[in-house]
PDB file of C-alpha atoms in Angstrom:
ATOM      1  CA  MET A  66       9.429 -14.412  -4.246  1.00 51.00           C
ATOM      2  CA  SER A  67       9.817 -12.320  -1.114  1.00 61.00           C
ATOM      3  CA  GLY A  68       8.860  -8.686  -0.988  1.00 91.00           C
ATOM      4  CA  ILE A  69       5.888  -6.407  -0.509  1.00 94.00           C
ATOM      5  CA  SER A  70       3.010  -5.880  -2.917  1.00 95.00           C
ATOM      6  CA  THR A  71      -0.472  -4.371  -2.865  1.00 97.00           C
ATOM      7  CA  HIS A  72      -3.750  -4.528  -4.759  1.00 97.00           C
ATOM      8  CA  VAL A  73      -6.368  -1.761  -4.494  1.00 98.00           C
ATOM      9  CA  LEU A  74     -10.017  -2.438  -5.336  1.00 97.00           C
ATOM     10  CA  ASN A  75     -12.780   0.171  -5.465  1.00 95.00           C
ATOM     11  CA  LEU A  76     -15.711  -1.325  -3.537  1.00 95.00           C
ATOM     12  CA  VAL A  77     -18.249   1.056  -5.094  1.00 94.00           C
ATOM     13  CA  THR A  78     -17.456   0.255  -8.716  1.00 93.00           C
ATOM     14  CA  GLY A  79     -16.168  -3.266  -8.149  1.00 95.00           C
ATOM     15  CA  LEU A  80     -13.167  -2.384 -10.334  1.00 96.00           C
ATOM     16  CA  PRO A  81      -9.429  -2.095  -9.702  1.00 97.00           C
ATOM     17  CA  ALA A  82      -8.318   1.315  -8.464  1.00 97.00           C
ATOM     18  CA  ARG A  83      -5.932   2.387 -11.213  1.00 96.00           C
ATOM     19  CA  GLY A  84      -3.251   5.014 -10.767  1.00 96.00           C
ATOM     20  CA  VAL A  85      -3.254   5.196  -6.961  1.00 97.00           C
ATOM     21  CA  ALA A  86       0.069   6.589  -5.710  1.00 97.00           C
ATOM     22  CA  VAL A  87       1.562   4.397  -2.979  1.00 97.00           C
ATOM     23  CA  THR A  88       4.681   4.963  -0.882  1.00 97.00           C
ATOM     24  CA  LEU A  89       6.564   2.339   1.147  1.00 96.00           C
ATOM     25  CA  GLU A  90       8.545   3.373   4.216  1.00 96.00           C
ATOM     26  CA  GLY A  91      10.478   1.382   6.815  1.00 96.00           C
ATOM     27  CA  GLN A  92      10.843   2.270  10.458  1.00 96.00           C
ATOM     28  CA  THR A  93      14.367   2.806  11.796  1.00 93.00           C
ATOM     29  CA  ALA A  94      15.676   1.798  15.230  1.00 90.00           C
ATOM     30  CA  LEU A  95      14.947   5.384  16.338  1.00 94.00           C
ATOM     31  CA  ARG A  96      11.286   4.976  15.224  1.00 93.00           C
ATOM     32  CA  MET A  97      11.745   7.406  12.328  1.00 95.00           C
ATOM     33  CA  TRP A  98      10.360   6.590   8.867  1.00 97.00           C
ATOM     34  CA  ARG A  99      12.686   6.204   5.892  1.00 95.00           C
ATOM     35  CA  HIS A 100      11.514   6.154   2.291  1.00 95.00           C
ATOM     36  CA  ILE A 101      12.066   2.824   0.519  1.00 94.00           C
ATOM     37  CA  GLY A 102      10.014   2.969  -2.660  1.00 93.00           C
ATOM     38  CA  GLU A 103       6.921   4.257  -4.403  1.00 95.00           C
ATOM     39  CA  GLY A 104       4.791   3.762  -7.454  1.00 95.00           C
ATOM     40  CA  ARG A 105       1.287   3.779  -8.889  1.00 96.00           C
ATOM     41  CA  THR A 106      -1.149   0.929  -9.181  1.00 97.00           C
ATOM     42  CA  ASP A 107      -1.410  -0.538 -12.684  1.00 97.00           C
ATOM     43  CA  GLN A 108      -4.505  -1.241 -14.809  1.00 97.00           C
ATOM     44  CA  ASP A 109      -5.367  -4.153 -12.504  1.00 97.00           C
ATOM     45  CA  GLY A 110      -4.956  -2.008  -9.359  1.00 97.00           C
ATOM     46  CA  ARG A 111      -1.704  -3.778  -8.467  1.00 97.00           C
ATOM     47  CA  LEU A 112       1.736  -2.593  -7.475  1.00 96.00           C
ATOM     48  CA  ASP A 113       4.181  -5.469  -7.238  1.00 92.00           C
ATOM     49  CA  GLN A 114       7.590  -3.843  -6.840  1.00 86.00           C
ATOM     50  CA  PHE A 115       8.541  -1.435  -4.079  1.00 86.00           C
ATOM     51  CA  LEU A 116      12.042  -2.582  -3.194  1.00 86.00           C
ATOM     52  CA  PRO A 117      14.905  -1.221  -5.300  1.00 83.00           C
ATOM     53  CA  ALA A 118      16.562  -3.832  -7.547  1.00 84.00           C
ATOM     54  CA  GLY A 119      18.951  -6.028  -5.607  1.00 84.00           C
ATOM     55  CA  THR A 120      17.462  -5.052  -2.227  1.00 86.00           C
ATOM     56  CA  ARG A 121      16.317  -7.814   0.097  1.00 89.00           C
ATOM     57  CA  LEU A 122      13.352  -7.450   2.419  1.00 91.00           C
ATOM     58  CA  GLN A 123      14.405  -7.197   6.069  1.00 94.00           C
ATOM     59  CA  ALA A 124      12.474  -7.966   9.243  1.00 95.00           C
ATOM     60  CA  GLY A 125      10.956  -4.804  10.711  1.00 96.00           C
ATOM     61  CA  THR A 126       8.025  -2.410  10.700  1.00 97.00           C
ATOM     62  CA  TYR A 127       6.804  -0.944   7.419  1.00 97.00           C
ATOM     63  CA  ARG A 128       4.163   1.539   6.294  1.00 98.00           C
ATOM     64  CA  LEU A 129       2.292   1.743   3.005  1.00 98.00           C
ATOM     65  CA  THR A 130       0.662   5.143   2.401  1.00 98.00           C
ATOM     66  CA  PHE A 131      -2.019   5.415  -0.283  1.00 98.00           C
ATOM     67  CA  ASP A 132      -2.896   8.825  -1.807  1.00 97.00           C
ATOM     68  CA  VAL A 133      -6.627   8.177  -2.059  1.00 96.00           C
ATOM     69  CA  GLU A 134      -7.622  11.852  -2.225  1.00 95.00           C
ATOM     70  CA  ALA A 135      -6.042  12.203  -5.684  1.00 95.00           C
ATOM     71  CA  TYR A 136      -7.595   8.893  -6.772  1.00 94.00           C
ATOM     72  CA  PHE A 137     -11.130   9.894  -5.732  1.00 94.00           C
ATOM     73  CA  ARG A 138     -10.675  13.324  -7.311  1.00 93.00           C
ATOM     74  CA  SER A 139      -9.778  11.559 -10.588  1.00 92.00           C
ATOM     75  CA  GLN A 140     -13.008   9.561 -10.197  1.00 90.00           C
ATOM     76  CA  GLN A 141     -14.977  12.773  -9.562  1.00 91.00           C
ATOM     77  CA  THR A 142     -15.929  11.468  -6.129  1.00 91.00           C
ATOM     78  CA  ALA A 143     -15.525  13.140  -2.759  1.00 90.00           C
ATOM     79  CA  GLY A 144     -13.776  10.901  -0.262  1.00 91.00           C
ATOM     80  CA  PHE A 145     -13.407  11.174   3.503  1.00 95.00           C
ATOM     81  CA  HIS A 146      -9.777  10.034   3.906  1.00 93.00           C
ATOM     82  CA  PRO A 147      -7.101  12.066   2.091  1.00 95.00           C
ATOM     83  CA  GLU A 148      -4.621   9.247   2.608  1.00 96.00           C
ATOM     84  CA  ILE A 149      -4.578   5.791   4.131  1.00 97.00           C
ATOM     85  CA  ALA A 150      -1.518   4.534   5.991  1.00 98.00           C
ATOM     86  CA  ILE A 151      -1.205   0.827   6.745  1.00 98.00           C
ATOM     87  CA  THR A 152       1.510  -0.105   9.215  1.00 98.00           C
ATOM     88  CA  PHE A 153       2.582  -3.747   9.485  1.00 97.00           C
ATOM     89  CA  THR A 154       5.391  -5.940  10.770  1.00 96.00           C
ATOM     90  CA  VAL A 155       7.540  -8.264   8.685  1.00 95.00           C
ATOM     91  CA  ARG A 156       8.726 -11.052  10.949  1.00 95.00           C
ATOM     92  CA  ASP A 157       9.884 -13.488   8.267  1.00 94.00           C
ATOM     93  CA  PRO A 158      11.503 -11.636   5.345  1.00 92.00           C
ATOM     94  CA  THR A 159      11.682 -14.843   3.282  1.00 92.00           C
ATOM     95  CA  GLN A 160       7.883 -14.729   2.919  1.00 93.00           C
ATOM     96  CA  HIS A 161       6.032 -12.466   0.513  1.00 92.00           C
ATOM     97  CA  HIS A 162       3.828  -9.803   2.140  1.00 94.00           C
ATOM     98  CA  HIS A 163       0.781  -8.847   0.072  1.00 96.00           C
ATOM     99  CA  ILE A 164      -1.260  -5.988   1.563  1.00 96.00           C
ATOM    100  CA  PRO A 165      -4.598  -5.490  -0.286  1.00 97.00           C
ATOM    101  CA  LEU A 166      -6.735  -2.382   0.196  1.00 97.00           C
ATOM    102  CA  LEU A 167     -10.500  -2.521  -0.318  1.00 97.00           C
ATOM    103  CA  LEU A 168     -11.489   1.099  -0.801  1.00 96.00           C
ATOM    104  CA  GLY A 169     -14.661   3.153  -0.597  1.00 95.00           C
ATOM    105  CA  PRO A 170     -15.166   6.914  -0.321  1.00 94.00           C
ATOM    106  CA  PHE A 171     -15.988   6.718   3.401  1.00 95.00           C
ATOM    107  CA  GLY A 172     -14.141   3.639   4.586  1.00 96.00           C
ATOM    108  CA  TYR A 173     -11.627   0.924   3.825  1.00 96.00           C
ATOM    109  CA  THR A 174     -10.419  -2.464   4.963  1.00 97.00           C
ATOM    110  CA  THR A 175      -7.174  -4.336   4.605  1.00 96.00           C
ATOM    111  CA  TYR A 176      -5.697  -7.711   5.441  1.00 95.00           C
ATOM    112  CA  ARG A 177      -2.618  -9.797   4.801  1.00 93.00           C
ATOM    113  CA  GLY A 178      -3.172 -11.466   1.464  1.00 89.00           C
ATOM    114  CA  SER A 179      -1.298 -14.178  -0.340  1.00 83.00           C
TER     115      SER A 179
END
């Protein structure tokens, strides 16, 4: 399967971050961002489908934006970052690109997962 997916884990609770709104955008040749898809993480903190049905992933630069302010508010926690944007490059669109987010109220980390 090729595409883009994410998994958000709350590092304080050790639990999946449920209900986090995430938006996927692609960068155009003019370096403008165009909306591709969006959704919310499921009960396991995962969001597996951003591309519209029948759409193939293309090589290019993409950005995932996570609305963590709303998530932390739902957890009755004050966070430092209102949103987190992760920009990455897809060089081989036949491969799947999994972008996990390990989240805390005052910091985060990410990597290319499998």
